[in-house]
Amino acid sequence: MLDLSDNNFAGPIPHELGALSMIGTLRFSSNRLTGPIPQELKNCKRLFHLDLGSNLLNGSIPAEVATLDSLQYLLLGGNKLAGTIPDSFTATQGLLELDLGGNSLEGVIPSSLGNLQYISQNLNLSNNRLSGQIPSSLGNLRSLEVLDLSANSLSGPIPSQLSSMISLSAVNVSFNELSGQLPAGNWGKLADESPDAFRGNAQLCTHPGNAPCSQDRSRKTGRKNTQVIVALLLSTFIVMVAVLCAIHYIVKRSKRLSAKSGSVRNLDSTEELPEDLTYEDILRATDNLSEKYVIGKGRHGTVYKTQFAVGKQWAVKTVDLSRCGFPIEMKILNTVRHRNIVRMAGYCIRRSVGMILYEYMPEGTLFEVLHERTPQVALDWTARHLIALGAAEGLSYLHHDCVPMIVHRDVKSSNILMDAELVPKITDFGMGKIVGDEDADATVSVVVGTLGYIAPEQGYSTRLTEKSDVYSYGVVLLELLTRKMPVDPAFGDGVDIVTWMRSNLTTQADHGSIMSCLDEEIMYWPEHEQAKALDLLDLAVSCTQTACQSRPSMREVVNILMRIDESIIISEHHKK
């Protein structure tokens, strides 16, 4: 991390920063920096937080930098940036916040912004020179909480598709040239709560029945009478054609399904699943679910590695439908969208077997990375911090950004998949609960989870709480720091990693003794990185407190992890 914010630095941003390929955070906000944003920043492949706001930067926004897959926070507001907003945002990006407000950007709002499916905190394009219509693709941003498009020259109606933005808690579209009515959903409520956020649009109808809504209706009445007659004739013809097409389609589809049952429903065309993929195709690709294709077995099913024809590799999870976990897992995976949660590409149901298809993760699980690889996988501070942060952000999304809240209930290192870049992705929702869902309740009747990860309160309380996930996450942090399993023979009978670590922290107060409890590799890190590892240990202990109400929330955990990466001083209580 490099934080030079809130200073008086002037001049251009050095191009040499592009050589920092492993850096995670760059914060240069609130200075007097000038010149363009260096294109070389595109080489910072681990960069997840870029804050250049409140400077005097000019030139255009480099598309290669703005569309880095690793970026989660891109904050460029309050500069003199010009040109257009890059129209190359993709569904693989993990942006949570995008702030381009207070610049001199021109052109239209790019429709590719609708691909930013993980953006949840803020999308700010205010105080620019943007024109044209608001793209309907913004309706895809179902997790976005704050949208600010104010003080531009946007025109036309607010697309009805924006009614799908169910998480919006604040909107500002004031001082544009918008017209028509507001989208359905919570837009009317937002206009009632913050009328100033919609002012400055003379033709925008915020309350039906008032001007300009009533004027617009009276002006259109005469024209509509003629249009209605034409529309009726045209619609009758269209309906007849549609019925004939539907009959043809149904007949054709029934013939196809009679030959091939158990077709796979592809949920995402970008996942490149073959068209008309069937249950039989999966059996053929896995040699009738042969053991040689098995890459994992768990409580809720067996996972196979496969490839359909010539193309990318896939993981196929098979589940016995007589178990209750499959419906809830499908329901959760079909609704959540986050870069740190595995994406379901499709599913298939055939008699008593259900199958879930998702992208194959070449590094396996975090458990395998920590405990089973020979030779051992080297993990520096940056890798461990990003693994901890990614898993925390995935859980924080489930707990705080999903409505209703989702509790995983089986968080463990073997349920965290690792992609080729060691980006963690939470998987296996077979024991998950949607709190408040009509098919779930706020209590549980049996203890669920995996030995060593189960929170103490689950042994005596039937109340469902997300703090059980926090405890399990804390155990994963201890694994990440020690490379020891949650229940290890070295601890002794009946002793788990939480009890073992607390005992060592109580009896060994000096820095060296505490370090000896951690992974041997950490002993060779620079002193400031060892200090960060000890801060991470403090967080793990906090997450695994016996009293569930004393544990932090996952949102607080994410904030703590962000602060830990800023710390380079060994805490006093860790010194000898």
mmCIF file of C-alpha atoms in Angstrom, residues 93-463:
data_model
loop_
_atom_site.group_PDB
_atom_site.id
_atom_site.type_symbol
_atom_site.label_atom_id
_atom_site.label_comp_id
_atom_site.label_asym_id
_atom_site.label_seq_id
_atom_site.Cartn_x
_atom_site.Cartn_y
_atom_site.Cartn_z
ATOM 1 C CA GLN A 93 -14.661 -6.707 -12.861
ATOM 2 C CA GLY A 94 -15.116 -6.524 -9.119
ATOM 3 C CA LEU A 95 -15.724 -2.778 -8.760
ATOM 4 C CA LEU A 96 -17.651 -1.919 -5.597
ATOM 5 C CA GLU A 97 -17.406 1.872 -5.976
ATOM 6 C CA LEU A 98 -16.839 4.136 -9.000
ATOM 7 C CA ASP A 99 -16.508 7.904 -8.482
ATOM 8 C CA LEU A 100 -15.940 10.036 -11.597
ATOM 9 C CA GLY A 101 -17.876 13.080 -10.354
ATOM 10 C CA GLY A 102 -16.682 16.668 -10.611
ATOM 11 C CA ASN A 103 -14.707 16.412 -13.846
ATOM 12 C CA SER A 104 -15.258 17.568 -17.440
ATOM 13 C CA LEU A 105 -16.234 14.236 -18.953
ATOM 14 C CA GLU A 106 -18.348 14.358 -22.118
ATOM 15 C CA GLY A 107 -20.386 12.020 -24.283
ATOM 16 C CA VAL A 108 -22.919 9.447 -23.176
ATOM 17 C CA ILE A 109 -22.997 7.209 -20.135
ATOM 18 C CA PRO A 110 -21.554 3.926 -21.468
ATOM 19 C CA SER A 111 -23.963 1.014 -21.435
ATOM 20 C CA SER A 112 -21.136 -1.285 -20.331
ATOM 21 C CA LEU A 113 -21.464 0.191 -16.827
ATOM 22 C CA GLY A 114 -24.402 -2.197 -16.544
ATOM 23 C CA ASN A 115 -21.893 -5.064 -16.554
ATOM 24 C CA LEU A 116 -20.541 -4.031 -13.142
ATOM 25 C CA GLN A 117 -22.718 -6.547 -11.340
ATOM 26 C CA TYR A 118 -20.772 -6.351 -8.070
ATOM 27 C CA ILE A 119 -20.906 -2.571 -7.650
ATOM 28 C CA SER A 120 -22.780 -1.919 -4.429
ATOM 29 C CA GLN A 121 -21.548 1.196 -2.662
ATOM 30 C CA ASN A 122 -21.585 4.178 -5.008
ATOM 31 C CA LEU A 123 -21.752 5.148 -8.690
ATOM 32 C CA ASN A 124 -21.054 8.876 -9.009
ATOM 33 C CA LEU A 125 -20.998 10.556 -12.444
ATOM 34 C CA SER A 126 -22.262 13.941 -11.235
ATOM 35 C CA ASN A 127 -21.044 17.410 -12.236
ATOM 36 C CA ASN A 128 -19.735 16.521 -15.661
ATOM 37 C CA ARG A 129 -20.852 17.328 -19.216
ATOM 38 C CA LEU A 130 -22.518 14.026 -19.979
ATOM 39 C CA SER A 131 -25.391 14.011 -22.475
ATOM 40 C CA GLY A 132 -27.790 11.567 -24.098
ATOM 41 C CA GLN A 133 -30.081 9.177 -22.284
ATOM 42 C CA ILE A 134 -29.533 7.126 -19.160
ATOM 43 C CA PRO A 135 -28.746 3.592 -20.398
ATOM 44 C CA SER A 136 -31.309 0.959 -19.467
ATOM 45 C CA SER A 137 -28.439 -1.420 -18.653
ATOM 46 C CA LEU A 138 -27.992 0.367 -15.308
ATOM 47 C CA GLY A 139 -31.022 -1.645 -14.213
ATOM 48 C CA ASN A 140 -28.649 -4.620 -13.932
ATOM 49 C CA LEU A 141 -26.963 -3.000 -10.917
ATOM 50 C CA ARG A 142 -29.236 -4.683 -8.398
ATOM 51 C CA SER A 143 -26.805 -4.270 -5.478
ATOM 52 C CA LEU A 144 -26.066 -0.560 -5.981
ATOM 53 C CA GLU A 145 -27.010 1.627 -3.006
ATOM 54 C CA VAL A 146 -26.101 5.166 -4.183
ATOM 55 C CA LEU A 147 -26.500 6.595 -7.721
ATOM 56 C CA ASP A 148 -25.570 10.217 -8.504
ATOM 57 C CA LEU A 149 -26.048 11.519 -12.071
ATOM 58 C CA SER A 150 -26.790 15.125 -11.116
ATOM 59 C CA ALA A 151 -25.591 18.297 -12.859
ATOM 60 C CA ASN A 152 -25.151 16.929 -16.368
ATOM 61 C CA SER A 153 -27.139 17.348 -19.601
ATOM 62 C CA LEU A 154 -28.889 13.998 -19.611
ATOM 63 C CA SER A 155 -32.194 13.890 -21.488
ATOM 64 C CA GLY A 156 -35.149 11.613 -22.141
ATOM 65 C CA PRO A 157 -36.979 9.422 -19.649
ATOM 66 C CA ILE A 158 -35.441 7.474 -16.798
ATOM 67 C CA PRO A 159 -35.609 3.909 -18.199
ATOM 68 C CA SER A 160 -38.236 1.682 -16.629
ATOM 69 C CA GLN A 161 -35.581 -1.036 -16.286
ATOM 70 C CA LEU A 162 -34.062 0.964 -13.417
ATOM 71 C CA SER A 163 -36.933 -0.281 -11.257
ATOM 72 C CA SER A 164 -34.792 -3.426 -10.881
ATOM 73 C CA MET A 165 -32.262 -1.488 -8.780
ATOM 74 C CA ILE A 166 -33.813 -2.821 -5.593
ATOM 75 C CA SER A 167 -30.931 -1.847 -3.270
ATOM 76 C CA LEU A 168 -31.000 1.891 -4.020
ATOM 77 C CA SER A 169 -31.136 3.991 -0.864
ATOM 78 C CA ALA A 170 -30.111 7.330 -2.408
ATOM 79 C CA VAL A 171 -30.498 8.783 -5.922
ATOM 80 C CA ASN A 172 -29.648 12.198 -7.335
ATOM 81 C CA VAL A 173 -30.613 13.072 -10.915
ATOM 82 C CA SER A 174 -31.149 16.795 -10.325
ATOM 83 C CA PHE A 175 -30.312 19.510 -12.862
ATOM 84 C CA ASN A 176 -30.502 17.550 -16.075
ATOM 85 C CA GLU A 177 -33.068 17.599 -18.897
ATOM 86 C CA LEU A 178 -34.933 14.437 -17.943
ATOM 87 C CA SER A 179 -38.602 13.895 -18.768
ATOM 88 C CA GLY A 180 -41.405 11.384 -18.325
ATOM 89 C CA GLN A 181 -42.329 9.388 -15.268
ATOM 90 C CA LEU A 182 -40.195 7.720 -12.639
ATOM 91 C CA PRO A 183 -39.569 3.972 -12.812
ATOM 92 C CA ALA A 184 -41.617 1.684 -10.615
ATOM 93 C CA GLY A 185 -40.266 0.166 -7.427
ATOM 94 C CA ASN A 186 -38.766 2.417 -4.772
ATOM 95 C CA TRP A 187 -38.175 5.441 -7.033
ATOM 96 C CA GLY A 188 -41.376 7.141 -5.898
ATOM 97 C CA LYS A 189 -40.366 6.698 -2.272
ATOM 98 C CA LEU A 190 -36.911 8.121 -2.991
ATOM 99 C CA ALA A 191 -38.510 11.168 -4.656
ATOM 100 C CA ASP A 192 -40.745 11.704 -1.612
ATOM 101 C CA GLU A 193 -37.818 11.455 0.796
ATOM 102 C CA SER A 194 -35.429 13.679 -1.216
ATOM 103 C CA PRO A 195 -37.381 15.915 -3.640
ATOM 104 C CA ASP A 196 -34.312 18.126 -4.193
ATOM 105 C CA ALA A 197 -32.552 15.154 -5.755
ATOM 106 C CA PHE A 198 -35.004 15.332 -8.694
ATOM 107 C CA ARG A 199 -35.357 19.102 -9.129
ATOM 108 C CA GLY A 200 -34.067 20.983 -12.165
ATOM 109 C CA ASN A 201 -35.801 18.660 -14.650
ATOM 110 C CA ALA A 202 -38.759 20.666 -15.969
ATOM 111 C CA GLN A 203 -40.402 17.760 -17.790
ATOM 112 C CA LEU A 204 -39.771 15.071 -15.180
ATOM 113 C CA CYS A 205 -42.915 13.715 -13.538
ATOM 114 C CA THR A 206 -42.183 12.757 -9.944
ATOM 115 C CA HIS A 207 -45.842 12.557 -8.794
ATOM 116 C CA PRO A 208 -48.549 11.395 -11.252
ATOM 117 C CA GLY A 209 -51.412 13.904 -11.484
ATOM 118 C CA ASN A 210 -49.192 16.950 -11.047
ATOM 119 C CA ALA A 211 -47.552 19.023 -13.766
ATOM 120 C CA PRO A 212 -45.942 18.135 -16.065
ATOM 121 C CA CYS A 213 -47.672 14.724 -15.863
ATOM 122 C CA SER A 214 -51.238 16.053 -16.306
ATOM 123 C CA GLN A 215 -50.189 18.461 -19.092
ATOM 124 C CA ASP A 216 -48.435 15.666 -20.876
ATOM 125 C CA ARG A 217 -51.491 13.412 -20.688
ATOM 126 C CA SER A 218 -53.924 16.057 -22.025
ATOM 127 C CA ARG A 219 -51.588 16.874 -24.886
ATOM 128 C CA LYS A 220 -51.422 13.234 -25.876
ATOM 129 C CA THR A 221 -55.127 12.345 -25.538
ATOM 130 C CA GLY A 222 -56.211 13.360 -29.062
ATOM 131 C CA ARG A 223 -53.254 11.731 -30.661
ATOM 132 C CA LYS A 224 -53.836 8.518 -28.734
ATOM 133 C CA ASN A 225 -57.416 8.044 -30.038
ATOM 134 C CA THR A 226 -56.135 7.526 -33.555
ATOM 135 C CA GLN A 227 -53.210 5.492 -32.354
ATOM 136 C CA VAL A 228 -55.431 3.110 -30.384
ATOM 137 C CA ILE A 229 -57.341 1.978 -33.498
ATOM 138 C CA VAL A 230 -54.152 1.361 -35.436
ATOM 139 C CA ALA A 231 -52.588 -0.380 -32.451
ATOM 140 C CA LEU A 232 -55.571 -2.725 -32.042
ATOM 141 C CA LEU A 233 -55.416 -3.843 -35.663
ATOM 142 C CA LEU A 234 -51.664 -4.253 -35.541
ATOM 143 C CA SER A 235 -51.678 -6.093 -32.219
ATOM 144 C CA THR A 236 -54.317 -8.558 -33.479
ATOM 145 C CA PHE A 237 -52.102 -9.441 -36.411
ATOM 146 C CA ILE A 238 -49.031 -9.752 -34.178
ATOM 147 C CA VAL A 239 -50.847 -12.011 -31.711
ATOM 148 C CA MET A 240 -51.924 -14.353 -34.524
ATOM 149 C CA VAL A 241 -48.364 -14.598 -35.816
ATOM 150 C CA ALA A 242 -47.035 -15.115 -32.281
ATOM 151 C CA VAL A 243 -49.492 -17.940 -31.610
ATOM 152 C CA LEU A 244 -48.450 -19.737 -34.794
ATOM 153 C CA CYS A 245 -44.764 -19.310 -33.895
ATOM 154 C CA ALA A 246 -45.387 -20.555 -30.367
ATOM 155 C CA ILE A 247 -47.149 -23.666 -31.620
ATOM 156 C CA HIS A 248 -44.268 -24.366 -33.985
ATOM 157 C CA TYR A 249 -41.716 -23.856 -31.193
ATOM 158 C CA ILE A 250 -43.554 -26.093 -28.712
ATOM 159 C CA VAL A 251 -43.849 -28.920 -31.214
ATOM 160 C CA LYS A 252 -40.192 -28.627 -32.154
ATOM 161 C CA ARG A 253 -39.071 -28.402 -28.517
ATOM 162 C CA SER A 254 -41.158 -31.384 -27.438
ATOM 163 C CA LYS A 255 -39.553 -33.505 -30.150
ATOM 164 C CA ARG A 256 -36.097 -32.447 -29.051
ATOM 165 C CA LEU A 257 -36.784 -33.096 -25.376
ATOM 166 C CA SER A 258 -38.264 -36.492 -26.095
ATOM 167 C CA ALA A 259 -34.932 -37.446 -27.627
ATOM 168 C CA LYS A 260 -32.831 -35.726 -24.968
ATOM 169 C CA SER A 261 -34.204 -35.170 -21.488
ATOM 170 C CA GLY A 262 -32.436 -33.413 -18.653
ATOM 171 C CA SER A 263 -31.211 -30.387 -20.578
ATOM 172 C CA VAL A 264 -28.920 -27.897 -18.855
ATOM 173 C CA ARG A 265 -30.279 -24.447 -18.209
ATOM 174 C CA ASN A 266 -27.549 -21.955 -19.062
ATOM 175 C CA LEU A 267 -27.842 -19.011 -16.679
ATOM 176 C CA ASP A 268 -25.157 -16.812 -18.199
ATOM 177 C CA SER A 269 -24.345 -16.622 -21.887
ATOM 178 C CA THR A 270 -20.916 -15.153 -21.082
ATOM 179 C CA GLU A 271 -19.932 -18.442 -19.458
ATOM 180 C CA GLU A 272 -19.581 -20.089 -22.882
ATOM 181 C CA LEU A 273 -21.500 -23.245 -22.052
ATOM 182 C CA PRO A 274 -22.332 -25.233 -25.190
ATOM 183 C CA GLU A 275 -25.879 -24.770 -26.424
ATOM 184 C CA ASP A 276 -28.329 -27.635 -25.842
ATOM 185 C CA LEU A 277 -26.028 -29.217 -23.263
ATOM 186 C CA THR A 278 -27.750 -32.219 -21.666
ATOM 187 C CA TYR A 279 -27.448 -34.629 -18.781
ATOM 188 C CA GLU A 280 -26.185 -37.236 -21.243
ATOM 189 C CA ASP A 281 -23.452 -34.834 -22.425
ATOM 190 C CA ILE A 282 -22.224 -34.469 -18.841
ATOM 191 C CA LEU A 283 -22.188 -38.233 -18.334
ATOM 192 C CA ARG A 284 -20.265 -38.649 -21.581
ATOM 193 C CA ALA A 285 -17.714 -35.970 -20.628
ATOM 194 C CA THR A 286 -17.109 -37.561 -17.212
ATOM 195 C CA ASP A 287 -17.164 -41.192 -18.399
ATOM 196 C CA ASN A 288 -20.389 -41.852 -16.471
ATOM 197 C CA LEU A 289 -19.186 -39.863 -13.448
ATOM 198 C CA SER A 290 -15.972 -41.853 -13.184
ATOM 199 C CA GLU A 291 -13.803 -41.531 -10.067
ATOM 200 C CA LYS A 292 -10.879 -40.354 -12.196
ATOM 201 C CA TYR A 293 -12.704 -37.054 -12.783
ATOM 202 C CA VAL A 294 -13.483 -36.434 -9.095
ATOM 203 C CA ILE A 295 -11.812 -33.300 -7.702
ATOM 204 C CA GLY A 296 -13.731 -33.034 -4.459
ATOM 205 C CA LYS A 297 -16.220 -34.733 -2.173
ATOM 206 C CA GLY A 298 -18.273 -33.041 0.487
ATOM 207 C CA ARG A 299 -21.291 -33.395 2.678
ATOM 208 C CA HIS A 300 -23.555 -32.086 -0.081
ATOM 209 C CA GLY A 301 -22.229 -33.810 -3.163
ATOM 210 C CA THR A 302 -19.336 -34.849 -5.369
ATOM 211 C CA VAL A 303 -17.515 -32.449 -7.704
ATOM 212 C CA TYR A 304 -16.137 -33.536 -11.084
ATOM 213 C CA LYS A 305 -13.769 -31.775 -13.457
ATOM 214 C CA THR A 306 -14.827 -31.903 -17.080
ATOM 215 C CA GLN A 307 -14.551 -30.275 -20.479
ATOM 216 C CA PHE A 308 -17.181 -30.179 -23.223
ATOM 217 C CA ALA A 309 -15.628 -30.622 -26.680
ATOM 218 C CA VAL A 310 -12.782 -28.112 -27.161
ATOM 219 C CA GLY A 311 -13.233 -25.323 -24.679
ATOM 220 C CA LYS A 312 -12.761 -24.203 -21.110
ATOM 221 C CA GLN A 313 -12.863 -26.564 -18.165
ATOM 222 C CA TRP A 314 -15.848 -26.814 -15.840
ATOM 223 C CA ALA A 315 -16.677 -28.168 -12.420
ATOM 224 C CA VAL A 316 -19.847 -30.240 -12.116
ATOM 225 C CA LYS A 317 -21.343 -30.830 -8.689
ATOM 226 C CA THR A 318 -23.790 -33.721 -8.404
ATOM 227 C CA VAL A 319 -26.344 -33.781 -5.586
ATOM 228 C CA ASP A 320 -28.890 -36.362 -4.484
ATOM 229 C CA LEU A 321 -32.236 -34.552 -4.742
ATOM 230 C CA SER A 322 -33.573 -36.482 -1.775
ATOM 231 C CA ARG A 323 -31.352 -34.220 0.327
ATOM 232 C CA CYS A 324 -32.776 -30.801 1.178
ATOM 233 C CA GLY A 325 -29.641 -28.823 0.349
ATOM 234 C CA PHE A 326 -29.980 -28.649 -3.430
ATOM 235 C CA PRO A 327 -33.013 -26.314 -3.698
ATOM 236 C CA ILE A 328 -31.568 -23.746 -1.277
ATOM 237 C CA GLU A 329 -28.131 -23.885 -2.931
ATOM 238 C CA MET A 330 -29.678 -23.288 -6.357
ATOM 239 C CA LYS A 331 -31.821 -20.467 -4.976
ATOM 240 C CA ILE A 332 -28.818 -18.716 -3.418
ATOM 241 C CA LEU A 333 -26.424 -19.189 -6.344
ATOM 242 C CA ASN A 334 -29.077 -17.995 -8.777
ATOM 243 C CA THR A 335 -29.443 -14.661 -6.962
ATOM 244 C CA VAL A 336 -26.013 -13.694 -5.610
ATOM 245 C CA ARG A 337 -23.455 -11.863 -7.735
ATOM 246 C CA HIS A 338 -20.046 -11.147 -6.208
ATOM 247 C CA ARG A 339 -16.483 -11.664 -7.386
ATOM 248 C CA ASN A 340 -15.692 -13.631 -4.204
ATOM 249 C CA ILE A 341 -18.631 -16.031 -4.527
ATOM 250 C CA VAL A 342 -18.538 -18.844 -7.055
ATOM 251 C CA ARG A 343 -20.779 -18.202 -10.063
ATOM 252 C CA MET A 344 -23.264 -20.865 -11.110
ATOM 253 C CA ALA A 345 -23.182 -21.097 -14.911
ATOM 254 C CA GLY A 346 -26.009 -23.590 -15.261
ATOM 255 C CA TYR A 347 -27.872 -26.442 -13.673
ATOM 256 C CA CYS A 348 -29.520 -29.695 -14.684
ATOM 257 C CA ILE A 349 -32.127 -31.904 -13.006
ATOM 258 C CA ARG A 350 -32.648 -35.527 -14.003
ATOM 259 C CA ARG A 351 -34.844 -37.833 -11.945
ATOM 260 C CA SER A 352 -33.221 -37.996 -8.480
ATOM 261 C CA VAL A 353 -29.986 -36.215 -9.431
ATOM 262 C CA GLY A 354 -29.273 -32.502 -9.583
ATOM 263 C CA MET A 355 -26.179 -31.002 -11.170
ATOM 264 C CA ILE A 356 -24.652 -27.544 -10.752
ATOM 265 C CA LEU A 357 -22.084 -26.299 -13.268
ATOM 266 C CA TYR A 358 -19.565 -23.598 -12.467
ATOM 267 C CA GLU A 359 -16.179 -22.503 -13.725
ATOM 268 C CA TYR A 360 -13.307 -24.780 -12.768
ATOM 269 C CA MET A 361 -10.900 -23.267 -10.230
ATOM 270 C CA PRO A 362 -7.373 -24.489 -11.043
ATOM 271 C CA GLU A 363 -5.879 -23.943 -7.577
ATOM 272 C CA GLY A 364 -8.500 -26.055 -5.839
ATOM 273 C CA THR A 365 -9.574 -25.065 -2.336
ATOM 274 C CA LEU A 366 -7.845 -22.937 0.275
ATOM 275 C CA PHE A 367 -7.582 -26.102 2.401
ATOM 276 C CA GLU A 368 -5.561 -27.782 -0.359
ATOM 277 C CA VAL A 369 -3.346 -24.719 -0.820
ATOM 278 C CA LEU A 370 -2.581 -24.565 2.913
ATOM 279 C CA HIS A 371 -2.326 -28.226 3.856
ATOM 280 C CA GLU A 372 -2.003 -30.632 0.934
ATOM 281 C CA ARG A 373 0.363 -29.257 -1.720
ATOM 282 C CA THR A 374 3.865 -30.689 -2.116
ATOM 283 C CA PRO A 375 6.023 -28.689 -2.279
ATOM 284 C CA GLN A 376 4.238 -26.224 -0.041
ATOM 285 C CA VAL A 377 2.671 -23.212 -1.778
ATOM 286 C CA ALA A 378 4.568 -20.055 -0.791
ATOM 287 C CA LEU A 379 2.225 -17.334 0.478
ATOM 288 C CA ASP A 380 3.633 -13.874 1.154
ATOM 289 C CA TRP A 381 1.857 -11.152 3.136
ATOM 290 C CA THR A 382 0.104 -9.729 0.079
ATOM 291 C CA ALA A 383 -1.308 -13.116 -0.927
ATOM 292 C CA ARG A 384 -2.571 -13.915 2.577
ATOM 293 C CA HIS A 385 -4.049 -10.461 3.049
ATOM 294 C CA LEU A 386 -5.909 -10.607 -0.267
ATOM 295 C CA ILE A 387 -7.229 -14.089 0.521
ATOM 296 C CA ALA A 388 -8.471 -12.891 3.922
ATOM 297 C CA LEU A 389 -9.955 -9.727 2.411
ATOM 298 C CA GLY A 390 -11.635 -11.499 -0.502
ATOM 299 C CA ALA A 391 -13.305 -14.110 1.703
ATOM 300 C CA ALA A 392 -14.406 -11.365 4.114
ATOM 301 C CA GLU A 393 -15.921 -9.281 1.323
ATOM 302 C CA GLY A 394 -17.840 -12.295 0.023
ATOM 303 C CA LEU A 395 -19.331 -12.958 3.464
ATOM 304 C CA SER A 396 -19.978 -9.253 4.047
ATOM 305 C CA TYR A 397 -21.948 -9.194 0.790
ATOM 306 C CA LEU A 398 -24.075 -12.142 1.937
ATOM 307 C CA HIS A 399 -24.724 -10.629 5.374
ATOM 308 C CA HIS A 400 -25.138 -6.937 4.587
ATOM 309 C CA ASP A 401 -25.839 -6.448 0.878
ATOM 310 C CA CYS A 402 -28.247 -9.303 0.167
ATOM 311 C CA VAL A 403 -31.905 -8.667 0.969
ATOM 312 C CA PRO A 404 -32.875 -10.801 2.784
ATOM 313 C CA MET A 405 -29.603 -11.692 4.495
ATOM 314 C CA ILE A 406 -27.910 -15.006 3.676
ATOM 315 C CA VAL A 407 -26.075 -17.035 6.335
ATOM 316 C CA HIS A 408 -23.680 -19.621 4.881
ATOM 317 C CA ARG A 409 -23.455 -21.845 8.005
ATOM 318 C CA ASP A 410 -20.535 -23.949 6.725
ATOM 319 C CA VAL A 411 -17.657 -21.514 6.215
ATOM 320 C CA LYS A 412 -14.358 -23.413 6.108
ATOM 321 C CA SER A 413 -11.168 -23.472 4.067
ATOM 322 C CA SER A 414 -12.393 -26.388 1.934
ATOM 323 C CA ASN A 415 -15.434 -24.303 0.937
ATOM 324 C CA ILE A 416 -13.261 -21.468 -0.389
ATOM 325 C CA LEU A 417 -12.140 -22.058 -3.976
ATOM 326 C CA MET A 418 -9.005 -20.422 -5.386
ATOM 327 C CA ASP A 419 -8.685 -19.258 -8.982
ATOM 328 C CA ALA A 420 -5.435 -19.035 -10.926
ATOM 329 C CA GLU A 421 -4.614 -15.671 -9.283
ATOM 330 C CA LEU A 422 -5.423 -17.010 -5.786
ATOM 331 C CA VAL A 423 -8.598 -14.942 -5.638
ATOM 332 C CA PRO A 424 -10.903 -16.678 -3.121
ATOM 333 C CA LYS A 425 -14.469 -17.634 -4.043
ATOM 334 C CA ILE A 426 -16.910 -18.953 -1.447
ATOM 335 C CA THR A 427 -18.788 -22.072 -2.502
ATOM 336 C CA ASP A 428 -21.104 -24.846 -1.214
ATOM 337 C CA PHE A 429 -24.323 -23.229 -0.013
ATOM 338 C CA GLY A 430 -26.036 -26.545 0.682
ATOM 339 C CA MET A 431 -26.479 -25.628 4.348
ATOM 340 C CA GLY A 432 -27.166 -21.939 3.745
ATOM 341 C CA LYS A 433 -30.179 -20.080 5.091
ATOM 342 C CA ILE A 434 -31.953 -17.066 3.614
ATOM 343 C CA VAL A 435 -33.027 -15.214 6.752
ATOM 344 C CA GLY A 436 -36.584 -13.977 6.371
ATOM 345 C CA ASP A 437 -37.203 -16.151 3.327
ATOM 346 C CA GLU A 438 -40.606 -17.769 3.181
ATOM 347 C CA ASP A 439 -38.942 -21.181 3.036
ATOM 348 C CA ALA A 440 -36.694 -20.534 6.035
ATOM 349 C CA ASP A 441 -37.004 -19.238 9.551
ATOM 350 C CA ALA A 442 -34.759 -17.564 12.088
ATOM 351 C CA THR A 443 -34.142 -20.738 14.102
ATOM 352 C CA VAL A 444 -32.361 -24.032 13.549
ATOM 353 C CA SER A 445 -33.173 -27.352 15.148
ATOM 354 C CA VAL A 446 -29.841 -29.164 14.709
ATOM 355 C CA VAL A 447 -26.164 -28.269 14.951
ATOM 356 C CA VAL A 448 -24.748 -27.721 11.470
ATOM 357 C CA GLY A 449 -21.259 -27.034 10.229
ATOM 358 C CA THR A 450 -17.895 -28.788 10.371
ATOM 359 C CA LEU A 451 -15.972 -29.807 13.481
ATOM 360 C CA GLY A 452 -13.472 -27.126 14.433
ATOM 361 C CA TYR A 453 -15.393 -24.365 12.664
ATOM 362 C CA ILE A 454 -18.664 -24.507 14.626
ATOM 363 C CA ALA A 455 -19.378 -21.505 16.853
ATOM 364 C CA PRO A 456 -19.895 -22.350 20.563
ATOM 365 C CA GLU A 457 -23.451 -20.957 20.696
ATOM 366 C CA GLN A 458 -24.617 -23.472 18.109
ATOM 367 C CA GLY A 459 -24.401 -26.151 20.774
ATOM 368 C CA TYR A 460 -27.093 -24.584 22.955
ATOM 369 C CA SER A 461 -28.965 -21.931 20.962
ATOM 370 C CA THR A 462 -31.469 -22.501 18.173
ATOM 371 C CA ARG A 463 -31.392 -18.876 17.062
#
